[in-house]
Every structure is written in C-alpha cells, then in structure tokens.
Coordinates of C-alpha atoms and ligand atoms in Angstrom, one line a residue:
M982 CA 0.0 0.0 0.0
D983 CA 1.2 3.5 -0.8
C984 CA 2.2 6.1 1.8
I985 CA 2.9 9.8 1.6
R986 CA 6.1 11.3 3.1
I987 CA 6.1 15.0 4.0
R988 CA 9.0 17.1 5.3
G989 CA 7.3 19.9 7.2
G990 CA 8.1 23.5 7.8
Q991 CA 7.5 24.9 4.3
P992 CA 4.9 27.7 4.1
L993 CA 2.4 26.9 1.3
Q994 CA 2.5 29.7 -1.2
G995 CA 0.9 30.1 -4.7
T996 CA -2.3 29.1 -6.4
V997 CA -4.3 25.8 -6.1
A998 CA -7.0 25.0 -8.7
I999 CA -10.1 23.7 -6.9
D1000 CA -11.9 20.8 -8.5
G1001 CA -15.6 20.0 -8.9
A1002 CA -17.1 18.8 -5.6
K1003 CA -16.9 15.0 -4.9
N1004 CA -20.2 15.3 -2.9
A1005 CA -21.9 17.0 -5.8
A1006 CA -20.5 14.7 -8.5
L1007 CA -21.7 11.5 -6.9
P1008 CA -25.4 12.3 -6.8
L1009 CA -25.2 14.0 -10.2
M1010 CA -23.8 10.8 -11.7
A1011 CA -26.5 8.7 -10.1
A1012 CA -29.2 11.1 -11.5
S1013 CA -28.2 10.0 -15.0
L1014 CA -30.0 6.7 -14.3
L1015 CA -33.4 8.6 -14.4
T1016 CA -33.4 9.1 -18.1
D1017 CA -32.3 7.8 -21.6
Q1018 CA -31.3 11.4 -22.4
P1019 CA -27.5 12.2 -22.2
V1020 CA -26.2 14.1 -19.2
T1021 CA -22.8 15.9 -19.6
L1022 CA -21.0 16.9 -16.4
T1023 CA -18.1 19.3 -16.6
R1024 CA -15.5 20.1 -13.9
Y1025 CA -15.7 16.4 -13.2
P1026 CA -13.2 15.4 -10.4
Q1027 CA -11.1 12.3 -11.1
L1028 CA -11.3 10.6 -7.7
G1029 CA -11.4 7.2 -6.1
D1030 CA -15.1 7.7 -5.3
T1031 CA -16.2 9.0 -8.6
R1032 CA -14.4 6.1 -10.3
S1033 CA -16.2 3.7 -8.0
M1034 CA -19.5 5.4 -8.9
A1035 CA -18.8 5.1 -12.6
D1036 CA -18.0 1.4 -12.2
L1037 CA -21.3 0.8 -10.4
L1038 CA -23.3 2.8 -12.9
R1039 CA -21.8 0.9 -15.8
R1040 CA -23.0 -2.4 -14.2
L1041 CA -26.5 -0.9 -14.1
G1042 CA -26.5 0.0 -17.8
V1043 CA -25.1 3.5 -17.9
E1044 CA -22.6 4.4 -20.6
A1045 CA -20.1 6.6 -18.7
T1046 CA -17.3 8.1 -20.8
T1047 CA -14.7 10.8 -20.2
P1048 CA -14.3 12.1 -23.7
D1049 CA -12.2 15.1 -22.7
M1050 CA -10.4 14.6 -19.4
C1051 CA -8.5 17.9 -19.9
A1052 CA -11.8 19.7 -19.7
G1053 CA -12.9 17.4 -16.9
T1054 CA -15.9 16.2 -18.9
M1055 CA -18.0 13.1 -18.0
G1056 CA -20.7 11.9 -20.4
L1057 CA -23.4 9.7 -19.0
V1058 CA -26.3 8.1 -20.9
T1059 CA -28.6 5.2 -19.9
P1060 CA -30.4 3.8 -22.9
S1061 CA -32.0 1.2 -20.6
V1062 CA -31.3 -0.1 -17.1
T1063 CA -29.7 -3.5 -17.5
S1064 CA -29.5 -4.4 -13.7
T1065 CA -31.1 -3.0 -10.6
T1066 CA -28.7 -4.5 -8.1
A1067 CA -25.9 -2.7 -6.2
D1068 CA -24.0 -5.5 -4.5
Y1069 CA -22.1 -5.5 -1.2
D1070 CA -18.6 -5.4 -2.5
L1071 CA -19.3 -2.0 -4.2
V1072 CA -21.6 -0.5 -1.6
R1073 CA -19.1 -1.5 1.2
R1074 CA -16.4 0.4 -0.6
M1075 CA -18.4 3.5 -1.1
R1076 CA -21.5 4.4 1.0
A1077 CA -22.7 6.9 -1.6
S1078 CA -23.6 3.9 -3.8
V1079 CA -26.9 4.0 -1.9
L1080 CA -27.7 7.1 -4.1
V1081 CA -28.7 4.8 -7.0
L1082 CA -31.7 3.6 -4.9
G1083 CA -34.0 6.5 -5.7
P1084 CA -33.2 6.8 -9.4
L1085 CA -33.5 3.0 -10.0
L1086 CA -36.8 2.7 -8.1
A1087 CA -38.1 5.7 -10.1
R1088 CA -36.9 4.5 -13.5
S1089 CA -37.3 0.7 -13.2
G1090 CA -39.8 0.3 -10.4
H1091 CA -37.5 -1.9 -8.3
A1092 CA -34.0 -2.0 -6.8
E1093 CA -31.8 -4.3 -4.7
I1094 CA -29.2 -2.4 -2.8
S1095 CA -26.8 -3.8 -0.2
L1096 CA -27.1 -2.1 3.1
P1097 CA -23.9 0.0 3.3
G1098 CA -22.8 -1.1 6.7
G1099 CA -20.9 1.3 9.0
C1100 CA -17.7 3.0 8.4
A1101 CA -14.9 4.6 10.5
I1102 CA -17.0 7.7 11.4
G1103 CA -20.2 5.9 12.4
T1104 CA -23.0 3.4 11.9
R1105 CA -24.5 5.6 9.1
P1106 CA -27.9 3.9 8.7
I1107 CA -30.2 4.6 5.8
D1108 CA -33.5 4.5 7.6
L1109 CA -34.4 8.1 6.6
H1110 CA -33.9 7.1 2.9
L1111 CA -36.2 4.1 3.2
R1112 CA -38.9 5.9 5.2
A1113 CA -39.0 8.7 2.6
L1114 CA -39.3 6.4 -0.4
T1115 CA -42.1 4.6 1.4
E1116 CA -44.0 7.9 1.5
L1117 CA -43.7 7.9 -2.3
G1118 CA -45.4 4.5 -2.5
A1119 CA -42.4 2.2 -2.4
S1120 CA -42.6 -1.1 -0.5
I1121 CA -39.3 -2.0 1.2
E1122 CA -38.1 -5.3 2.5
L1123 CA -34.8 -6.0 4.3
E1124 CA -33.4 -9.4 3.5
G1125 CA -29.9 -10.9 3.8
G1126 CA -28.2 -7.5 4.2
Y1127 CA -30.0 -6.1 1.2
V1128 CA -32.8 -3.5 0.7
R1129 CA -35.3 -4.8 -1.8
A1130 CA -37.5 -1.9 -2.9
R1131 CA -40.4 -2.1 -5.2
A1132 CA -42.7 0.7 -6.5
S1133 CA -46.4 0.0 -6.8
R1134 CA -47.6 -1.2 -10.3
G1135 CA -48.2 2.3 -11.6
G1136 CA -44.8 3.5 -10.4
L1137 CA -44.0 5.9 -7.5
R1138 CA -46.6 8.5 -6.6
G1139 CA -46.0 12.0 -5.3
G1140 CA -46.4 12.5 -1.6
R1141 CA -45.4 14.5 1.5
V1142 CA -42.0 13.7 3.1
R1143 CA -41.0 15.3 6.3
F1144 CA -37.5 14.3 7.5
A1145 CA -37.2 13.9 11.3
Q1146 CA -33.5 14.6 10.9
V1147 CA -31.7 16.4 8.2
S1148 CA -29.9 14.0 5.8
V1149 CA -28.0 15.0 2.7
G1150 CA -28.2 11.6 1.0
A1151 CA -31.8 10.9 2.0
T1152 CA -32.8 14.3 0.6
E1153 CA -30.9 13.6 -2.6
N1154 CA -32.4 10.1 -3.0
T1155 CA -35.9 11.4 -2.4
L1156 CA -35.5 14.4 -4.8
M1157 CA -34.3 12.1 -7.6
A1158 CA -37.2 9.7 -7.0
A1159 CA -39.8 12.5 -6.8
V1160 CA -38.9 14.0 -10.3
L1161 CA -40.3 10.8 -11.9
A1162 CA -43.1 10.0 -9.4
R1163 CA -46.7 10.7 -10.6
G1164 CA -47.9 14.0 -9.2
E1165 CA -46.4 16.5 -6.7
T1166 CA -44.0 15.9 -3.8
R1167 CA -43.3 18.2 -0.9
I1168 CA -40.0 17.5 1.0
E1169 CA -39.8 19.2 4.4
N1170 CA -36.7 19.5 6.6
A1171 CA -34.7 18.9 3.5
A1172 CA -30.9 19.2 3.6
R1173 CA -29.7 22.6 2.3
E1174 CA -26.1 21.7 1.6
P1175 CA -24.8 23.4 -1.6
E1176 CA -24.3 19.9 -3.2
V1177 CA -28.0 19.2 -2.8
T1178 CA -28.8 22.5 -4.5
D1179 CA -26.3 21.7 -7.2
L1180 CA -28.2 18.4 -7.9
A1181 CA -31.5 20.3 -8.0
R1182 CA -30.0 22.7 -10.5
C1183 CA -28.9 19.8 -12.8
L1184 CA -32.3 18.2 -12.5
L1185 CA -33.9 21.5 -13.6
A1186 CA -31.6 21.6 -16.6
M1187 CA -32.7 18.0 -17.4
G1188 CA -36.3 19.1 -17.5
A1189 CA -37.5 18.7 -13.9
H1190 CA -39.7 21.2 -12.1
I1191 CA -38.4 22.0 -8.5
E1192 CA -39.1 25.0 -6.3
G1193 CA -37.5 26.0 -3.0
L1194 CA -33.8 25.4 -3.9
G1195 CA -31.5 26.2 -1.0
T1196 CA -34.4 26.2 1.5
G1197 CA -35.5 23.4 3.8
T1198 CA -38.7 22.8 1.8
L1199 CA -38.6 21.5 -1.7
H1200 CA -41.7 21.3 -4.0
V1201 CA -41.3 18.8 -6.9
Q1202 CA -43.7 18.4 -9.8
G1203 CA -43.3 14.7 -11.0
D1204 CA -43.8 13.1 -14.3
T1205 CA -40.7 14.8 -15.7
V1206 CA -40.1 14.7 -19.5
F1207 CA -36.4 14.7 -19.7
R1208 CA -34.1 16.4 -22.2
P1209 CA -30.4 16.3 -22.9
A1210 CA -28.5 18.4 -20.3
S1211 CA -25.1 19.7 -19.5
H1212 CA -24.1 20.8 -16.0
R1213 CA -20.9 22.3 -14.5
I1214 CA -20.3 20.8 -11.1
L1215 CA -20.1 23.1 -8.1
G1216 CA -16.6 23.8 -6.8
D1217 CA -15.5 21.6 -3.9
R1218 CA -15.9 23.7 -0.7
I1219 CA -14.2 21.0 1.4
E1220 CA -11.2 20.7 -0.8
A1221 CA -10.9 24.5 -0.8
G1222 CA -11.3 24.6 3.0
S1223 CA -8.7 21.9 3.4
Y1224 CA -6.1 23.9 1.4
A1225 CA -7.1 27.1 3.3
A1226 CA -6.3 25.2 6.5
G1227 CA -2.9 24.3 4.9
A1228 CA -2.1 28.0 4.3
L1229 CA -3.0 28.7 8.0
I1230 CA -1.1 25.9 9.6
T1231 CA 2.1 26.6 7.6
G1232 CA 2.0 30.4 7.8
G1233 CA 1.6 30.5 4.0
Y1234 CA -0.5 32.4 1.4
L1235 CA -2.7 30.6 -1.1
R1236 CA -5.1 31.6 -3.8
L1237 CA -7.8 29.0 -4.1
A1238 CA -8.8 29.3 -7.8
G1239 CA -12.5 28.5 -8.4
A1240 CA -13.4 28.0 -4.7
P1241 CA -17.1 28.4 -4.1
A1242 CA -16.9 31.3 -1.6
D1243 CA -20.7 31.7 -1.3
A1244 CA -20.9 28.0 -0.1
M1245 CA -18.0 28.4 2.4
T1246 CA -19.2 31.3 4.7
A1247 CA -19.1 29.3 7.9
T1248 CA -15.7 27.8 7.1
L1249 CA -14.2 31.2 6.2
D1250 CA -15.6 32.7 9.4
V1251 CA -13.9 30.0 11.5
L1252 CA -10.6 30.5 9.5
R1253 CA -10.8 34.2 10.2
S1254 CA -11.5 33.7 13.9
I1255 CA -8.3 31.6 14.1
G1256 CA -6.3 34.4 12.5
A1257 CA -6.5 33.9 8.7
G1258 CA -6.7 36.9 6.4
V1259 CA -9.4 36.0 3.9
E1260 CA -10.4 37.8 0.7
I1261 CA -12.7 37.0 -2.1
S1262 CA -11.3 38.2 -5.4
A1263 CA -12.3 37.4 -9.0
G1264 CA -14.0 34.1 -8.2
D1265 CA -11.2 32.9 -6.0
V1266 CA -10.6 32.8 -2.3
V1267 CA -7.3 34.2 -1.1
V1268 CA -6.0 33.0 2.3
N1269 CA -3.2 34.8 4.2
G1270 CA -2.0 32.5 7.0
S1271 CA 0.9 34.6 8.2
G1272 CA -0.8 35.8 11.4
T1273 CA -0.7 34.3 14.9
L1274 CA -3.0 31.3 15.4
A1275 CA -5.7 32.0 18.0
A1276 CA -7.8 29.3 19.9
A1277 CA -11.4 29.0 18.8
D1278 CA -14.6 27.2 19.8
V1279 CA -16.2 25.4 16.8
E1280 CA -19.4 23.3 16.5
T1281 CA -20.3 21.3 13.4
G1282 CA -23.8 21.3 12.1
V1283 CA -26.0 21.0 9.0
Y1284 CA -25.6 23.7 6.4
P1285 CA -25.2 26.6 6.6
A1286 CA -23.4 25.8 9.9
F1287 CA -19.7 24.8 10.0
P1288 CA -19.4 21.5 8.0
T1289 CA -18.5 18.2 9.7
D1290 CA -16.3 17.5 6.7
M1291 CA -14.0 20.3 7.8
Q1292 CA -13.8 19.3 11.5
A1293 CA -10.6 17.2 11.3
Q1294 CA -8.8 19.8 9.2
I1295 CA -9.6 22.6 11.6
M1296 CA -8.5 20.5 14.6
A1297 CA -5.1 20.1 13.0
V1298 CA -4.7 23.9 12.8
L1299 CA -6.0 24.4 16.4
C1300 CA -3.3 22.1 17.7
L1301 CA -0.8 25.0 17.1
A1302 CA -3.1 27.8 18.3
G1303 CA -2.4 29.7 21.5
G1304 CA -4.8 28.6 24.3
R1305 CA -7.6 26.1 24.6
S1306 CA -10.0 25.3 21.7
R1307 CA -13.1 23.2 21.8
I1308 CA -14.7 21.3 18.9
V1309 CA -18.1 19.8 19.2
E1310 CA -19.0 17.2 16.5
N1311 CA -22.8 17.2 16.2
I1312 CA -23.2 15.1 13.0
F1313 CA -21.4 11.8 13.4
E1314 CA -20.9 9.8 16.5
N1315 CA -17.3 8.7 15.9
R1316 CA -15.5 11.4 13.9
F1317 CA -12.5 11.9 16.2
M1318 CA -10.4 9.1 14.8
H1319 CA -7.7 11.6 13.8
V1320 CA -7.1 12.6 17.4
S1321 CA -4.9 9.7 18.5
E1322 CA -2.7 10.2 15.4
L1323 CA -2.4 14.0 15.9
V1324 CA -1.4 13.2 19.6
R1325 CA 1.4 11.0 18.2
M1326 CA 2.7 14.2 16.5
G1327 CA 2.8 16.0 19.8
A1328 CA -0.7 17.5 19.9
R1329 CA -2.5 17.9 23.3
I1330 CA -6.2 16.8 22.8
K1331 CA -8.7 15.3 25.1
V1332 CA -12.0 13.8 23.9
R1333 CA -15.1 13.7 26.0
G1334 CA -18.1 12.3 24.1
R1335 CA -18.8 14.7 21.2
T1336 CA -16.4 17.4 22.5
A1337 CA -12.6 17.6 21.8
E1338 CA -10.5 20.0 23.9
I1339 CA -7.3 21.1 22.2
D1340 CA -4.5 22.8 24.1
G1341 CA -2.2 24.5 21.6
V1342 CA 1.4 23.5 21.6
Q1343 CA 4.5 25.3 20.2
R1344 CA 5.3 22.7 17.6
L1345 CA 4.3 19.3 16.1
L1346 CA 6.8 16.6 15.6
A1347 CA 7.1 14.3 12.6
A1348 CA 5.9 10.8 13.1
P1349 CA 4.7 7.7 11.3
V1350 CA 0.8 8.0 11.3
M1351 CA -2.1 6.1 9.8
A1352 CA -5.1 7.5 8.0
T1353 CA -8.5 6.0 9.0
D1354 CA -11.0 7.9 6.9
L1355 CA -11.0 10.6 4.2
R1356 CA -11.0 13.8 6.1
A1357 CA -9.0 12.4 9.1
S1358 CA -6.2 11.6 6.6
L1359 CA -6.1 15.2 5.4
S1360 CA -5.8 16.4 9.0
L1361 CA -2.7 14.2 9.3
V1362 CA -1.3 15.8 6.0
L1363 CA -1.8 19.2 7.6
G1364 CA -0.1 18.2 10.8
A1365 CA 2.8 16.8 8.8
L1366 CA 3.1 20.0 6.7
A1367 CA 3.7 21.9 10.0
A1368 CA 5.7 19.3 11.9
E1369 CA 9.5 19.3 12.2
G1370 CA 11.0 16.4 10.3
E1371 CA 9.6 13.9 7.9
S1372 CA 6.3 12.3 8.6
V1373 CA 5.0 9.1 6.9
I1374 CA 1.2 8.8 6.4
R1375 CA 0.0 5.2 5.7
R1376 CA -3.2 4.0 4.1
V1377 CA -3.4 7.0 1.8
Y1378 CA -6.0 5.2 -0.3
H1379 CA -8.4 7.1 2.0
L1380 CA -7.0 10.4 0.7
D1381 CA -7.3 9.3 -2.9
R1382 CA -11.1 8.8 -2.5
G1383 CA -11.7 12.6 -2.2
Y1384 CA -8.6 14.6 -3.1
S1385 CA -7.2 14.5 -6.7
R1386 CA -3.5 15.0 -7.4
L1387 CA -2.9 16.0 -3.8
E1388 CA 0.9 15.6 -3.9
T1389 CA 1.1 17.5 -7.2
K1390 CA -1.0 20.4 -5.9
L1391 CA 1.0 20.5 -2.6
R1392 CA 4.4 20.4 -4.4
A1393 CA 3.3 23.2 -6.7
V1394 CA 2.9 25.5 -3.7
G1395 CA 6.2 24.6 -2.0
A1396 CA 5.5 21.4 0.1
I1397 CA 8.2 18.7 0.3
V1398 CA 6.0 15.7 -0.4
R1399 CA 6.4 12.4 -2.2
R1400 CA 4.4 9.2 -2.5
T1401 CA 6.2 5.9 -1.9
S1402 CA 5.3 2.3 -1.3
E1403 CA 5.4 1.1 2.3
D1404 CA 9.1 0.1 1.9
G1405 CA 10.1 3.6 0.8
S1406 CA 10.6 2.8 -2.9
T1407 CA 9.0 5.3 -5.3
Ligands
EPZ2067 C1 -23.0 13.3 3.1 O1 -23.1 12.0 3.7 C2 -21.6 13.4 2.7 N1 -21.3 12.4 1.7 C3 -20.6 13.3 3.9 O2 -19.3 13.5 3.4 C4 -21.0 14.4 4.9 O3 -20.2 14.2 6.0 C5 -22.5 14.2 5.3 O4 -23.3 14.3 4.1 C6 -22.9 15.3 6.2 O5 -22.8 16.6 5.6 C7 -21.7 12.6 0.4 O6 -22.4 13.5 0.1 C8 -21.3 11.5 -0.6 P1 -26.2 12.4 6.2 P2 -24.5 11.3 4.1 O7 -27.2 11.5 5.6 O8 -25.6 11.7 3.1 C9 -27.5 10.1 10.1 C10 -17.0 13.1 3.1 O9 -16.1 13.1 3.9 N2 -28.4 9.3 9.2 O10 -26.5 13.9 6.0 O11 -24.3 9.9 4.4 C11 -26.1 9.8 9.8 O12 -25.6 8.6 10.5 C12 -18.3 12.5 3.5 O13 -17.0 13.6 2.0 C13 -29.4 8.5 9.8 O14 -29.4 8.3 11.0 O15 -24.8 12.1 5.5 C14 -25.4 11.0 10.3 O16 -25.2 10.9 11.7 C15 -18.3 11.9 4.9 N3 -30.2 7.8 8.9 C16 -26.4 12.1 10.0 O17 -27.6 11.5 9.8 C17 -30.2 8.0 7.6 O18 -31.0 7.3 6.9 C18 -26.1 12.9 8.7 O19 -25.9 12.0 7.7 C19 -29.2 8.8 7.0 C20 -28.4 9.5 7.8

C-alpha cells in the first residue's frame, strides 16, 4: 500500500486549482439513471469515489465516458437499465452507492441495494432514505443484508416527506425519485447543503420542475419529461477549505482558484477567527496564513453551519493555536479518529463524548501515522506540513477517495512531499 512522506516547515505559497465537488459529482452521476437522455458533467473530479460510482453505474447500464479529461468532462447516458442490483462489494467500498436507490426505483420500479454497513465515522444507517421512499409508494423489505425496494404497479406516486432529521443523502435520493413520481411531492426539513442545491439545478436543466432550492422545503412536480442536459459541477468547498487550512497551519499564502466562496461562509468565518486573512477576489478565495494562530470554539452542524467534513482539518490547525480550543462534532458519533494520530505528533487533545478539547502546543513533531478515513487523513497531512522532520502517512487510499492529485498540488505551492510504497521505494 502507498504512503505519503512529508517534510514539514515549508509555508504553502501560490495558487491551487479547486476541482468540482466530490459530494456533488456522486449524486449528479446517479441522476443519469433517471433518463435515456444524455447528461454531460463538466469540472468532473477524477477521484477514487467517482471512479467507483462510474463502475457501479456501468454495471447498471449507464454508458459513462470521459471524452475530454483535460476539460474534466464526464458523459453519461442510460439507454436502458440492465441491472437494478448494487451489491455488497461495491456499496461496502463506497457508501454513496446508496444514491442509486431512488433513481433505480423511479426509472425501473425496483432496486436491490446492499445495506452500506458502518464506516470509520459511524454506523451511518439509511432508515431516513427508506422511510421517505415509502412515502412515495415504495414497498421496502430488508433481507440478507439487502434492501429490496419495489414501486407499486403504476410507479412511484408523489407525496409529503418530512425528515425527522436532516440528511444529505436521503434528501438527494428522495429528490431524484420525486422527479419521476406521478404528481407533486413536498419535501420538508430537506438538507440545504450546496451539493443538494447543485443536484436540483442539474435536475432542472434535465427538465424537472423543482421549487425552494436552498431552502428546507422543496416542491417537486413529478412526471418529468427529460431532455439532454449539460451541467458544470459546483466547486469543492471541502477541498478548498482543506487547502485554506494548509495555508493557515504553515503560515503561508494561497489563492484557491474557483473556490465556491458563497458556499463556504461558515468555514471562512472560522478560519478568520483563528487568524487567517481571507479575501474573495475574482471568483477565487485568497487566504493569508501569516498571522498568529488563536484558539477558537467550533461546532459542526447542518448547512449553513460549519461542516463536519472540515472538522478534522480545523482540529489540526488548532493544535498549534495559543490557548484552549473546543470542537463539538454534532453530526457523526465517531468522527475523532484523527485525534490519536495527531497526539502522536505531539498535539494535546482530550475527547469527552462529542467534544474535543485542544490545548495548543508550540510545535508538532514528525511521526509515522495512519489514516483512518478521508477527512482524518487530510488532517494528518496538515499536521505533517507543519511538523518538524519527515512524517510518513500510511493508508493513503483514504485520501485518494476525495482529493485528486494531492501531492502534485501541494508540491506546486512549496511542500516537500512524495508518494512511496510502504518500503520507501517510489
Ligand atoms: C453526506 O453523507 C456526505 N457524503 C458526507 O461527506 C457528509 O459528512 C455528510 O453528508 C454530512 O454533511 C456525500 O455527500 C457523498 P447524512 P450522508 O445522511 O448523506 C444520520 C465526506 O467526507 N443518518 O447527512 O451519508 C447519519 O448517520 C463524506 O466527503 C441516519 O441516521 O450524511 C449522520 O449521523 C463523509 N439515517 C447524520 O444522519 C439515515 O438514513 C447525517 O448524515 C441517514 C443519515
């Protein structure tokens, strides 16, 4: 297995091009199952997760091609659905595979999806997805670790869905099912994440009728007659926030080209409170990390609150901030896996339930560390970028799921970073 070796102490300086958002690309790709009309996605990010999604979709009958990788274009067309099963080996690898459930049910009237199982950050059930689809007339059975969903004879029917808890994926599955259901659907307590709105925008371009974008209540008129559509994927606010944290932790200065500033308000506010200078200029976000790092209290929450996907990264920065910081993780029950590895680099962090207390230290020290999940692995990269000496980060396949060309982008702004195999050979 590969690992990444980073010699810390270099301020990151220069420009980083921000890719299309992983968490927008995945539902957008699944949406192509809804229709036999072509869907063209631009600013498509080449990631482990998007490759897994493309593999799954091809097994279901989608023709997924990347005609022009330089322009980051992904073409998707589903002349007919040839399978309605997403099996365990795929779903286990990538939980977002569950996003084919709504489109398959809507297009074909049935779907068999392996239950995703838990992952490093929590049990991550899909009960909210299933309950919502039942409101649209689906009958759901759980058998042998699989969800077997079937629409009534006439297909899904519009209905009223009210989520007891905000869920990004469940909102996306329901939205995609509703555009093909017969009649109107009202979705209440819907997730407002920018990636959900990006999916709705693409569905509108495909011919759907949806109102309430960006709010907690979506009105969907069903029975969509689809047309060919092209959609530019929203910039990745988490990738951008991750590099912004890199500028801060190394005392550097980065221009994040194409960062979606409007979708990052809470993140930029937290970065400013820790000491970053942040400017929005010409569609880019410019982060000046040369100031002194100050302690901060941060709570994660559903959009527009501070995103859970930035929690591990901000924790790495706060390890070097003067004073005591607190982070409360309100979304996932086990998203502090990076703490023990940061402590191995000299950080002083105590976890009590959903709260982590971080007492800033003068310096972090290089160490061999191990990534456990996507965002935790980026927090270790950040720690290594600031630490004295060379750190080795193992299990970097976690990183490859959500960050494209990480070493290339980091090297281009001054980091001393290389990818090797475990035994050190490149
Ligand atoms: C999406 O996951 C993102 N993934 C996650 O990003 C992100 O952390 C999360 O939203 C929260 O913003 C993609 O978009 C592919 P949820 P999702 O349903 O949809 C519980 C990353 O690092 N829940 O909003 O799975 C759940 O356990 C990834 O890029 C239920 O209880 O998140 C969690 O505690 C990690 N029942 C909370 O709700 C359900 O049926 C929020 O989950 C569904 C969710």
